[in-house]
mmCIF file of C-alpha atoms in Angstrom:
data_model
loop_
_atom_site.group_PDB
_atom_site.id
_atom_site.type_symbol
_atom_site.label_atom_id
_atom_site.label_comp_id
_atom_site.label_asym_id
_atom_site.label_seq_id
_atom_site.Cartn_x
_atom_site.Cartn_y
_atom_site.Cartn_z
ATOM 1 C CA MET A 1 2.247 -46.812 24.632
ATOM 2 C CA GLY A 2 5.499 -45.166 26.084
ATOM 3 C CA ASP A 3 5.596 -41.778 27.608
ATOM 4 C CA LEU A 4 3.274 -39.391 25.671
ATOM 5 C CA TYR A 5 5.370 -36.157 26.098
ATOM 6 C CA GLU A 6 8.240 -38.153 24.452
ATOM 7 C CA THR A 7 6.021 -39.360 21.752
ATOM 8 C CA LEU A 8 5.379 -35.820 20.716
ATOM 9 C CA GLY A 9 8.925 -34.569 21.834
ATOM 10 C CA VAL A 10 7.883 -31.794 24.018
ATOM 11 C CA ASP A 11 8.717 -31.163 27.642
ATOM 12 C CA ARG A 12 6.117 -31.971 30.553
ATOM 13 C CA ASP A 13 5.411 -28.314 31.152
ATOM 14 C CA ALA A 14 4.949 -27.655 27.373
ATOM 15 C CA SER A 15 2.233 -25.102 26.569
ATOM 16 C CA PHE A 16 -0.823 -26.051 24.546
ATOM 17 C CA ASP A 17 0.512 -24.246 21.485
ATOM 18 C CA GLU A 18 3.796 -26.064 21.830
ATOM 19 C CA ILE A 19 2.200 -29.413 21.857
ATOM 20 C CA LYS A 20 -0.055 -28.391 18.824
ATOM 21 C CA LYS A 21 3.050 -27.165 16.830
ATOM 22 C CA ALA A 22 4.827 -30.505 17.815
ATOM 23 C CA TYR A 23 1.865 -32.444 16.662
ATOM 24 C CA ARG A 24 1.781 -30.618 13.421
ATOM 25 C CA LYS A 25 5.183 -31.338 12.727
ATOM 26 C CA LEU A 26 4.955 -34.843 13.232
ATOM 27 C CA ALA A 27 1.784 -35.441 11.521
ATOM 28 C CA ARG A 28 2.948 -33.881 8.311
ATOM 29 C CA SER A 29 5.702 -36.540 8.369
ATOM 30 C CA PHE A 30 3.575 -39.647 9.231
ATOM 31 C CA HIS A 31 0.051 -39.149 7.798
ATOM 32 C CA PRO A 32 -0.797 -41.889 5.680
ATOM 33 C CA ASP A 33 -1.693 -39.429 2.706
ATOM 34 C CA VAL A 34 2.132 -38.276 2.872
ATOM 35 C CA ASN A 35 3.878 -41.353 3.911
ATOM 36 C CA PRO A 36 2.054 -44.596 2.492
ATOM 37 C CA ASP A 37 4.203 -47.096 4.558
ATOM 38 C CA PRO A 38 1.868 -49.135 6.644
ATOM 39 C CA LYS A 39 4.223 -48.738 9.723
ATOM 40 C CA MET A 40 3.804 -44.953 9.695
ATOM 41 C CA ALA A 41 0.074 -45.364 9.946
ATOM 42 C CA ASP A 42 0.607 -47.108 13.275
ATOM 43 C CA LYS A 43 2.926 -44.191 14.217
ATOM 44 C CA PHE A 44 0.406 -41.601 13.042
ATOM 45 C CA LYS A 45 -2.098 -43.231 15.225
ATOM 46 C CA GLU A 46 0.323 -43.223 18.337
ATOM 47 C CA ILE A 47 1.127 -39.510 17.945
ATOM 48 C CA THR A 48 -2.519 -38.692 17.255
ATOM 49 C CA ALA A 49 -3.576 -40.481 20.369
ATOM 50 C CA ALA A 50 -0.786 -38.679 22.430
ATOM 51 C CA TYR A 51 -2.070 -35.408 21.146
ATOM 52 C CA GLU A 52 -5.741 -36.284 21.955
ATOM 53 C CA ILE A 53 -4.674 -36.505 25.584
ATOM 54 C CA LEU A 54 -2.232 -33.628 26.072
ATOM 55 C CA SER A 55 -4.365 -31.331 24.221
ATOM 56 C CA ASP A 56 -7.292 -31.775 26.560
ATOM 57 C CA PRO A 57 -6.653 -30.333 29.933
ATOM 58 C CA ASP A 58 -8.732 -32.820 31.841
ATOM 59 C CA LYS A 59 -7.260 -35.857 30.264
ATOM 60 C CA ARG A 60 -3.746 -34.453 30.424
ATOM 61 C CA GLN A 61 -4.216 -33.760 34.249
ATOM 62 C CA ASN A 62 -5.490 -37.301 34.710
ATOM 63 C CA TYR A 63 -2.312 -38.708 32.709
ATOM 64 C CA ASP A 64 0.092 -36.513 34.645
ATOM 65 C CA ILE A 65 -1.138 -37.854 37.997
ATOM 66 C CA GLY A 66 -0.853 -41.453 36.789
ATOM 67 C CA GLY A 67 -3.966 -42.202 34.920
ATOM 68 C CA SER A 68 -4.284 -43.499 31.375
ATOM 69 C CA GLY A 69 -5.868 -40.263 30.209
ATOM 70 C CA PHE A 70 -7.633 -42.296 27.481
ATOM 71 C CA GLY A 71 -11.319 -42.132 29.084
ATOM 72 C CA SER A 72 -13.476 -44.184 26.979
ATOM 73 C CA GLY A 73 -10.875 -44.787 24.311
ATOM 74 C CA PHE A 74 -9.713 -43.080 21.037
ATOM 75 C CA GLY A 75 -12.335 -44.559 18.959
ATOM 76 C CA ASN A 76 -15.261 -43.634 21.041
ATOM 77 C CA SER A 77 -13.858 -40.200 22.208
ATOM 78 C CA ASN A 78 -15.039 -36.858 21.349
ATOM 79 C CA PHE A 79 -12.054 -36.143 19.506
ATOM 80 C CA GLY A 80 -13.248 -35.693 15.932
ATOM 81 C CA PHE A 81 -11.654 -35.501 12.501
ATOM 82 C CA GLY A 82 -12.049 -31.669 12.549
ATOM 83 C CA ASP A 83 -9.846 -31.450 15.619
ATOM 84 C CA ILE A 84 -7.212 -33.411 13.657
ATOM 85 C CA MET A 85 -7.373 -31.510 10.651
ATOM 86 C CA ASP A 86 -7.280 -28.107 12.869
ATOM 87 C CA ALA A 87 -4.086 -29.253 14.365
ATOM 88 C CA PHE A 88 -2.689 -30.683 11.049
ATOM 89 C CA PHE A 89 -3.289 -27.627 8.996
ATOM 90 C CA GLY A 90 -2.908 -24.895 11.476
ATOM 91 C CA GLY A 91 -6.452 -24.385 12.917
ATOM 92 C CA GLY A 92 -7.500 -21.011 13.462
ATOM 93 C CA GLN A 93 -10.392 -21.311 10.791
ATOM 94 C CA GLN A 94 -13.681 -19.939 11.520
ATOM 95 C CA ARG A 95 -16.275 -22.595 12.266
ATOM 96 C CA GLY A 96 -19.967 -22.122 12.158
ATOM 97 C CA PRO A 97 -22.057 -19.769 9.725
ATOM 98 C CA ARG A 98 -20.287 -17.199 8.026
ATOM 99 C CA PRO A 99 -21.744 -13.760 8.206
ATOM 100 C CA ARG A 100 -23.908 -12.195 5.358
ATOM 101 C CA THR A 101 -22.551 -8.738 5.874
ATOM 102 C CA ARG A 102 -18.893 -8.482 4.935
ATOM 103 C CA PRO A 103 -16.419 -5.597 4.145
ATOM 104 C CA GLY A 104 -16.278 -4.400 0.558
ATOM 105 C CA GLN A 105 -13.327 -4.565 -1.708
ATOM 106 C CA ASP A 106 -10.897 -1.610 -2.560
ATOM 107 C CA ALA A 107 -10.994 -0.127 -6.011
ATOM 108 C CA LEU A 108 -8.295 1.496 -8.287
ATOM 109 C CA ILE A 109 -9.038 4.102 -10.959
ATOM 110 C CA ARG A 110 -6.659 6.248 -13.178
ATOM 111 C CA VAL A 111 -7.128 9.663 -13.631
ATOM 112 C CA GLU A 112 -5.300 11.867 -16.115
ATOM 113 C CA VAL A 113 -4.020 15.307 -15.369
ATOM 114 C CA ASP A 114 -2.207 17.906 -17.525
ATOM 115 C CA LEU A 115 1.145 19.386 -16.393
ATOM 116 C CA LYS A 116 -0.365 22.762 -15.328
ATOM 117 C CA GLU A 117 -2.764 20.668 -12.930
ATOM 118 C CA ALA A 118 0.252 18.790 -11.681
ATOM 119 C CA VAL A 119 1.941 22.078 -11.083
ATOM 120 C CA PHE A 120 -0.572 23.890 -9.129
ATOM 121 C CA GLY A 121 -2.982 20.932 -8.107
ATOM 122 C CA CYS A 122 -6.697 20.968 -9.043
ATOM 123 C CA GLU A 123 -10.184 19.647 -8.097
ATOM 124 C CA ARG A 124 -12.094 16.925 -9.881
ATOM 125 C CA ASP A 125 -15.487 15.217 -9.739
ATOM 126 C CA LEU A 126 -14.910 11.530 -10.322
ATOM 127 C CA ASN A 127 -17.784 9.308 -11.991
ATOM 128 C CA VAL A 128 -17.290 5.906 -10.611
ATOM 129 C CA ASP A 129 -19.055 2.846 -11.441
ATOM 130 C CA THR A 130 -19.129 0.976 -8.133
ATOM 131 C CA ALA A 131 -21.260 -1.323 -5.766
ATOM 132 C CA ILE A 132 -23.482 0.953 -3.353
ATOM 133 C CA VAL A 133 -26.152 -0.138 -0.669
ATOM 134 C CA CYS A 134 -29.497 -1.343 -2.156
ATOM 135 C CA THR A 135 -32.073 1.537 -1.411
ATOM 136 C CA LYS A 136 -34.880 -0.866 -1.799
ATOM 137 C CA CYS A 137 -33.811 -3.174 1.085
ATOM 138 C CA GLY A 138 -31.418 -1.200 3.059
ATOM 139 C CA GLY A 139 -28.711 -3.815 2.483
ATOM 140 C CA SER A 140 -30.737 -6.599 4.169
ATOM 141 C CA GLY A 141 -31.167 -8.414 0.777
ATOM 142 C CA CYS A 142 -34.789 -9.257 1.893
ATOM 143 C CA ALA A 143 -38.061 -8.012 0.443
ATOM 144 C CA ASN A 144 -41.086 -6.702 2.198
ATOM 145 C CA ASN A 145 -39.281 -6.287 5.519
ATOM 146 C CA SER A 146 -38.860 -10.002 5.876
ATOM 147 C CA ARG A 147 -35.893 -11.614 7.520
ATOM 148 C CA PRO A 148 -33.656 -14.600 6.579
ATOM 149 C CA ARG A 149 -34.860 -17.887 8.180
ATOM 150 C CA THR A 150 -32.769 -20.496 9.821
ATOM 151 C CA CYS A 151 -31.597 -23.248 7.212
ATOM 152 C CA ASP A 152 -33.547 -26.562 7.469
ATOM 153 C CA ILE A 153 -30.467 -28.414 6.562
ATOM 154 C CA CYS A 154 -27.776 -27.634 8.780
ATOM 155 C CA LYS A 155 -29.953 -25.729 11.620
ATOM 156 C CA GLY A 156 -28.096 -22.718 11.575
ATOM 157 C CA ARG A 157 -24.676 -24.072 11.881
ATOM 158 C CA GLY A 158 -23.597 -23.436 8.395
ATOM 159 C CA GLU A 159 -22.000 -26.760 7.782
ATOM 160 C CA THR A 160 -22.863 -30.257 7.485
ATOM 161 C CA GLN A 161 -21.178 -33.378 9.012
ATOM 162 C CA GLN A 162 -20.527 -36.742 7.224
ATOM 163 C CA VAL A 163 -19.147 -39.742 8.904
ATOM 164 C CA ALA A 164 -16.618 -42.002 6.861
ATOM 165 C CA ARG A 165 -14.438 -44.735 7.384
ATOM 166 C CA SER A 166 -10.577 -44.583 7.037
ATOM 167 C CA ILE A 167 -7.367 -46.278 8.365
ATOM 168 C CA LEU A 168 -8.071 -44.195 11.477
ATOM 169 C CA GLY A 169 -11.475 -45.718 12.029
ATOM 170 C CA GLN A 170 -14.709 -43.663 11.897
ATOM 171 C CA VAL A 171 -13.935 -40.044 11.204
ATOM 172 C CA MET A 172 -16.183 -36.952 10.947
ATOM 173 C CA THR A 173 -15.724 -34.323 8.265
ATOM 174 C CA SER A 174 -17.319 -30.725 8.169
ATOM 175 C CA ARG A 175 -18.260 -29.060 5.044
ATOM 176 C CA PRO A 176 -20.206 -25.771 4.369
ATOM 177 C CA CYS A 177 -23.750 -26.272 3.917
ATOM 178 C CA ALA A 178 -24.847 -26.454 0.234
ATOM 179 C CA SER A 179 -28.273 -25.376 0.954
ATOM 180 C CA CYS A 180 -27.301 -22.013 2.451
ATOM 181 C CA GLN A 181 -23.919 -21.751 1.304
ATOM 182 C CA GLY A 182 -22.489 -21.762 4.736
ATOM 183 C CA PHE A 183 -24.592 -18.755 5.975
ATOM 184 C CA GLY A 184 -26.867 -20.884 8.353
ATOM 185 C CA SER A 185 -29.710 -18.999 7.024
ATOM 186 C CA VAL A 186 -31.779 -18.684 3.802
ATOM 187 C CA ILE A 187 -33.423 -15.584 2.392
ATOM 188 C CA SER A 188 -36.855 -16.979 1.372
ATOM 189 C CA ASP A 189 -38.113 -13.584 -0.068
ATOM 190 C CA PRO A 190 -35.079 -11.981 -1.757
ATOM 191 C CA CYS A 191 -35.166 -8.129 -2.733
ATOM 192 C CA THR A 192 -35.988 -7.829 -6.405
ATOM 193 C CA GLU A 193 -33.611 -4.971 -6.861
ATOM 194 C CA CYS A 194 -30.468 -6.618 -5.552
ATOM 195 C CA ALA A 195 -31.401 -10.424 -5.651
ATOM 196 C CA GLY A 196 -30.445 -10.863 -2.128
ATOM 197 C CA ASP A 197 -26.970 -9.408 -2.217
ATOM 198 C CA GLY A 198 -27.681 -6.172 -0.259
ATOM 199 C CA ARG A 199 -25.976 -3.891 -2.926
ATOM 200 C CA VAL A 200 -26.408 -2.868 -6.499
ATOM 201 C CA ARG A 201 -24.230 -1.275 -9.260
ATOM 202 C CA ALA A 202 -24.478 2.144 -9.872
ATOM 203 C CA ARG A 203 -22.625 5.267 -10.983
ATOM 204 C CA LYS A 204 -21.645 8.023 -8.138
ATOM 205 C CA SER A 205 -19.852 11.333 -8.324
ATOM 206 C CA ILE A 206 -16.969 11.447 -6.073
ATOM 207 C CA PRO A 207 -14.958 15.097 -5.306
ATOM 208 C CA ILE A 208 -11.349 14.906 -5.155
ATOM 209 C CA LYS A 209 -8.579 17.270 -4.412
ATOM 210 C CA ILE A 210 -5.439 16.551 -6.309
ATOM 211 C CA PRO A 211 -2.550 18.103 -4.519
ATOM 212 C CA ALA A 212 -0.009 20.309 -6.346
ATOM 213 C CA GLY A 213 3.200 18.436 -7.222
ATOM 214 C CA VAL A 214 1.799 15.012 -8.152
ATOM 215 C CA GLU A 215 3.193 12.903 -11.062
ATOM 216 C CA THR A 216 2.503 9.612 -12.835
ATOM 217 C CA GLY A 217 2.271 6.688 -10.362
ATOM 218 C CA ASN A 218 1.325 8.761 -7.299
ATOM 219 C CA ARG A 219 -1.832 7.432 -5.726
ATOM 220 C CA ILE A 220 -4.344 9.173 -3.559
ATOM 221 C CA GLN A 221 -6.370 7.305 -1.034
ATOM 222 C CA LEU A 222 -10.253 8.102 -0.463
ATOM 223 C CA SER A 223 -11.274 6.090 2.458
ATOM 224 C CA GLY A 224 -14.580 4.538 2.574
ATOM 225 C CA GLN A 225 -15.337 5.410 -1.222
ATOM 226 C CA GLY A 226 -14.489 1.893 -2.576
ATOM 227 C CA GLU A 227 -17.149 -1.057 -2.951
ATOM 228 C CA VAL A 228 -19.892 -1.492 -0.317
ATOM 229 C CA GLY A 229 -19.677 -4.994 0.963
ATOM 230 C CA PRO A 230 -22.219 -7.830 0.640
ATOM 231 C CA GLY A 231 -25.152 -7.316 2.805
ATOM 232 C CA GLY A 232 -24.429 -3.576 3.011
ATOM 233 C CA GLY A 233 -21.180 -4.363 4.628
ATOM 234 C CA THR A 234 -18.546 -1.430 5.179
ATOM 235 C CA SER A 235 -17.090 0.243 2.114
ATOM 236 C CA GLY A 236 -13.526 -0.252 0.946
ATOM 237 C CA ASP A 237 -11.111 2.311 0.032
ATOM 238 C CA LEU A 238 -10.821 3.992 -3.542
ATOM 239 C CA TYR A 239 -7.256 4.658 -4.792
ATOM 240 C CA VAL A 240 -6.744 7.205 -7.486
ATOM 241 C CA GLU A 241 -3.591 6.718 -9.370
ATOM 242 C CA ILE A 242 -2.254 9.784 -11.291
ATOM 243 C CA VAL A 243 -1.248 9.685 -14.923
ATOM 244 C CA GLU A 244 0.316 12.901 -16.140
ATOM 245 C CA ILE A 245 -0.139 14.038 -19.757
ATOM 246 C CA PRO A 246 3.068 15.174 -21.567
ATOM 247 C CA HIS A 247 3.031 19.147 -22.404
ATOM 248 C CA GLU A 248 3.344 20.514 -25.814
ATOM 249 C CA TYR A 249 6.611 22.296 -25.144
ATOM 250 C CA LEU A 250 7.530 21.956 -21.651
ATOM 251 C CA LEU A 251 9.399 19.052 -20.079
ATOM 252 C CA ARG A 252 9.297 18.133 -16.548
ATOM 253 C CA ASP A 253 12.278 16.955 -14.581
ATOM 254 C CA GLU A 254 11.210 16.147 -11.060
ATOM 255 C CA ASN A 255 10.293 19.702 -9.693
ATOM 256 C CA ASN A 256 12.063 21.348 -12.585
ATOM 257 C CA LEU A 257 10.593 22.553 -15.956
ATOM 258 C CA HIS A 258 12.489 22.786 -19.229
ATOM 259 C CA ILE A 259 11.685 24.751 -22.352
ATOM 260 C CA SER A 260 13.798 25.170 -25.475
ATOM 261 C CA ILE A 261 13.605 28.239 -27.478
ATOM 262 C CA ALA A 262 15.574 29.348 -30.868
ATOM 263 C CA ILE A 263 17.111 32.830 -31.507
ATOM 264 C CA PRO A 264 18.838 34.045 -34.633
ATOM 265 C CA MET A 265 22.562 34.360 -34.693
ATOM 266 C CA SER A 266 22.522 38.002 -34.822
ATOM 267 C CA SER A 267 20.284 38.210 -31.667
ATOM 268 C CA ALA A 268 22.683 35.668 -29.975
ATOM 269 C CA ALA A 269 25.585 37.922 -30.995
ATOM 270 C CA ILE A 270 24.397 41.311 -29.891
ATOM 271 C CA GLY A 271 21.926 40.272 -27.278
ATOM 272 C CA THR A 272 18.316 40.809 -26.875
ATOM 273 C CA THR A 273 15.206 40.119 -24.693
ATOM 274 C CA VAL A 274 12.621 37.480 -25.514
ATOM 275 C CA SER A 275 9.158 36.881 -23.936
ATOM 276 C CA ILE A 276 8.124 33.385 -23.355
ATOM 277 C CA ASP A 277 4.739 31.883 -22.173
ATOM 278 C CA THR A 278 4.893 30.050 -18.835
ATOM 279 C CA PHE A 279 2.279 28.752 -16.410
ATOM 280 C CA ASP A 280 2.579 32.148 -14.469
ATOM 281 C CA GLY A 281 1.973 34.296 -17.603
ATOM 282 C CA PRO A 282 4.510 35.904 -20.030
ATOM 283 C CA GLN A 283 8.065 36.163 -18.804
ATOM 284 C CA LYS A 284 10.899 38.059 -20.181
ATOM 285 C CA VAL A 285 14.381 36.553 -20.554
ATOM 286 C CA ASP A 286 17.518 38.641 -21.186
ATOM 287 C CA ILE A 287 19.751 37.211 -23.736
ATOM 288 C CA LYS A 288 23.364 38.292 -23.179
ATOM 289 C CA GLU A 289 25.427 39.263 -26.117
ATOM 290 C CA GLY A 290 27.645 36.407 -27.306
ATOM 291 C CA THR A 291 25.164 33.870 -26.185
ATOM 292 C CA GLN A 292 26.173 30.477 -27.580
ATOM 293 C CA SER A 293 24.011 27.398 -28.264
ATOM 294 C CA ASP A 294 23.162 25.166 -25.516
ATOM 295 C CA SER A 295 23.272 28.092 -23.026
ATOM 296 C CA THR A 296 20.711 28.048 -20.226
ATOM 297 C CA PHE A 297 18.967 30.580 -18.255
ATOM 298 C CA THR A 298 17.020 29.892 -15.047
ATOM 299 C CA LEU A 299 13.971 31.519 -13.808
ATOM 300 C CA LYS A 300 13.663 30.681 -10.419
ATOM 301 C CA GLY A 301 10.453 29.601 -8.646
ATOM 302 C CA LEU A 302 8.585 29.012 -11.889
ATOM 303 C CA GLY A 303 8.812 25.254 -11.849
ATOM 304 C CA VAL A 304 6.705 22.404 -10.183
ATOM 305 C CA THR A 305 5.391 22.745 -6.675
ATOM 306 C CA ARG A 306 7.114 20.307 -4.215
ATOM 307 C CA LEU A 307 4.575 17.640 -3.335
ATOM 308 C CA ARG A 308 6.325 17.595 0.251
ATOM 309 C CA GLY A 309 7.952 20.392 1.615
ATOM 310 C CA GLY A 310 6.580 23.286 -0.128
ATOM 311 C CA GLY A 311 8.120 25.793 -2.658
ATOM 312 C CA ARG A 312 8.617 25.430 -6.278
ATOM 313 C CA GLY A 313 11.421 24.278 -8.540
ATOM 314 C CA ASP A 314 12.861 26.340 -11.389
ATOM 315 C CA LEU A 315 11.955 26.972 -15.151
ATOM 316 C CA ILE A 316 15.291 26.302 -17.016
ATOM 317 C CA VAL A 317 15.430 28.097 -20.422
ATOM 318 C CA HIS A 318 17.600 26.213 -23.150
ATOM 319 C CA VAL A 319 18.739 28.340 -25.954
ATOM 320 C CA GLU A 320 19.596 27.201 -29.403
ATOM 321 C CA VAL A 321 21.250 29.668 -31.876
ATOM 322 C CA VAL A 322 19.955 29.310 -35.461
ATOM 323 C CA ILE A 323 22.459 29.710 -38.236
ATOM 324 C CA PRO A 324 20.786 30.740 -41.519
ATOM 325 C CA GLY A 325 21.250 28.115 -44.113
ATOM 326 C CA LYS A 326 20.930 30.076 -47.062
ATOM 327 C CA LEU A 327 21.995 33.882 -47.792
ATOM 328 C CA THR A 328 21.460 36.268 -50.299
ATOM 329 C CA ARG A 329 24.115 37.652 -52.292
ATOM 330 C CA GLU A 330 24.103 40.982 -50.348
ATOM 331 C CA GLN A 331 23.880 39.022 -46.967
ATOM 332 C CA THR A 332 26.982 36.775 -47.995
ATOM 333 C CA GLU A 333 28.842 40.034 -48.905
ATOM 334 C CA LEU A 334 28.024 41.396 -45.346
ATOM 335 C CA MET A 335 29.125 38.087 -43.571
ATOM 336 C CA LYS A 336 32.304 38.322 -45.526
ATOM 337 C CA LYS A 337 32.916 41.959 -44.467
ATOM 338 C CA PHE A 338 31.932 40.942 -40.840
ATOM 339 C CA ALA A 339 34.559 38.194 -40.875
ATOM 340 C CA GLN A 340 37.254 40.519 -42.206
ATOM 341 C CA LEU A 341 36.542 42.931 -39.409
ATOM 342 C CA ARG A 342 36.854 40.101 -37.121
ATOM 343 C CA ASN A 343 40.008 38.915 -38.464
ATOM 344 C CA GLU A 344 38.332 35.553 -38.783
ATOM 345 C CA ASP A 345 39.937 33.291 -41.421
ATOM 346 C CA GLY A 346 37.481 30.558 -42.394
ATOM 347 C CA SER A 347 40.353 28.104 -43.285
ATOM 348 C CA LYS A 348 41.793 28.035 -39.815
ATOM 349 C CA VAL A 349 40.142 26.049 -36.904
ATOM 350 C CA LEU A 350 40.646 25.890 -33.177
ATOM 351 C CA VAL A 351 41.289 22.366 -31.902
ATOM 352 C CA HIS A 352 39.964 21.848 -28.291
ATOM 353 C CA THR A 353 42.133 20.027 -25.978
ATOM 354 C CA ASN A 354 41.015 17.746 -23.312
ATOM 355 C CA SER A 355 41.379 20.330 -20.684
ATOM 356 C CA ASP A 356 39.050 22.760 -22.440
ATOM 357 C CA GLN A 357 35.468 23.261 -20.969
ATOM 358 C CA GLY A 358 34.020 23.379 -24.649
ATOM 359 C CA PHE A 359 32.996 20.466 -26.691
ATOM 360 C CA PHE A 360 34.955 17.793 -25.004
ATOM 361 C CA GLY A 361 34.100 19.236 -21.780
ATOM 362 C CA LYS A 362 30.599 18.775 -22.527
ATOM 363 C CA LEU A 363 31.265 15.553 -24.011
ATOM 364 C CA ARG A 364 32.874 14.336 -20.658
ATOM 365 C CA ASN A 365 30.106 15.600 -18.652
ATOM 366 C CA ALA A 366 27.376 13.925 -20.698
ATOM 367 C CA PHE A 367 29.191 10.572 -20.424
ATOM 368 C CA ARG A 368 29.539 11.031 -16.525
#
């Protein structure tokens, strides 16, 4: 075998992480399961043997001062298949028994609010079906104050090992113990309420304060109000997603509210004062004489509360002028007299130019 550092393609002062990274990269190319070429199997053995020595501080030191570094040889060394697989697949996996107590999962629920609640905020009590700590066993999963006993199969290790033959020789594989599911212990006398899980399903009431200004899609995080983990583990978080219900006559546009009202032609011509219902009570709106359809009036500070920054948007009143569709004979005569007084000839029309701020101006603004 040539220089081990050259075999792995690393410098002589390479760190353990650099050596491990280099081995993983080479192993992915030459592993027999990836490359069935018989010559590649020999190459894989060579880089594995190099990694065995350079990854072990004592063997590496012995090799650097001129020794072989092999000790009793690869076939009889303590370098097991698990170490090879850790290097090949990245390592970092937890070995040994896994804990019975684990963190709980987060949960998401949707809550409907009406527009007024979104404008001013509100408080709710949420009824949530979730996992809570079993009160009978206190989360231990054991009945009668008993304790889990050490698994007889894996002796508390949480995994079992098997020796098998491969082209690498004898290799040892580790798997979670089937008897204890990898916990390393067995609950001989499980709680009758939770069946050993340490938690049960139940409905609980959670108070929540919904801030003013929320809208559909906003989420509120309630820390520690999610599901309790197995074995009475810490609770996850509860996320409340807001769904805003459309209002009967008010339309929301971010922090502004819009309302559309219809007034008679006569009122638009001579002006009037109307009262509209708002979330802040009845509000008077002065309609100026000569008001045209699609005119707007703004009531400052009567819109939606800003979620961030404070203050409120505006309430914008859109006016539609209603022209009567059918007139009595008397009303028709009055309208003709009115037209004569204003010198209005119905056969003559005014054509707007592109520079007018009338119909075409509004049309251009709509397209922009």
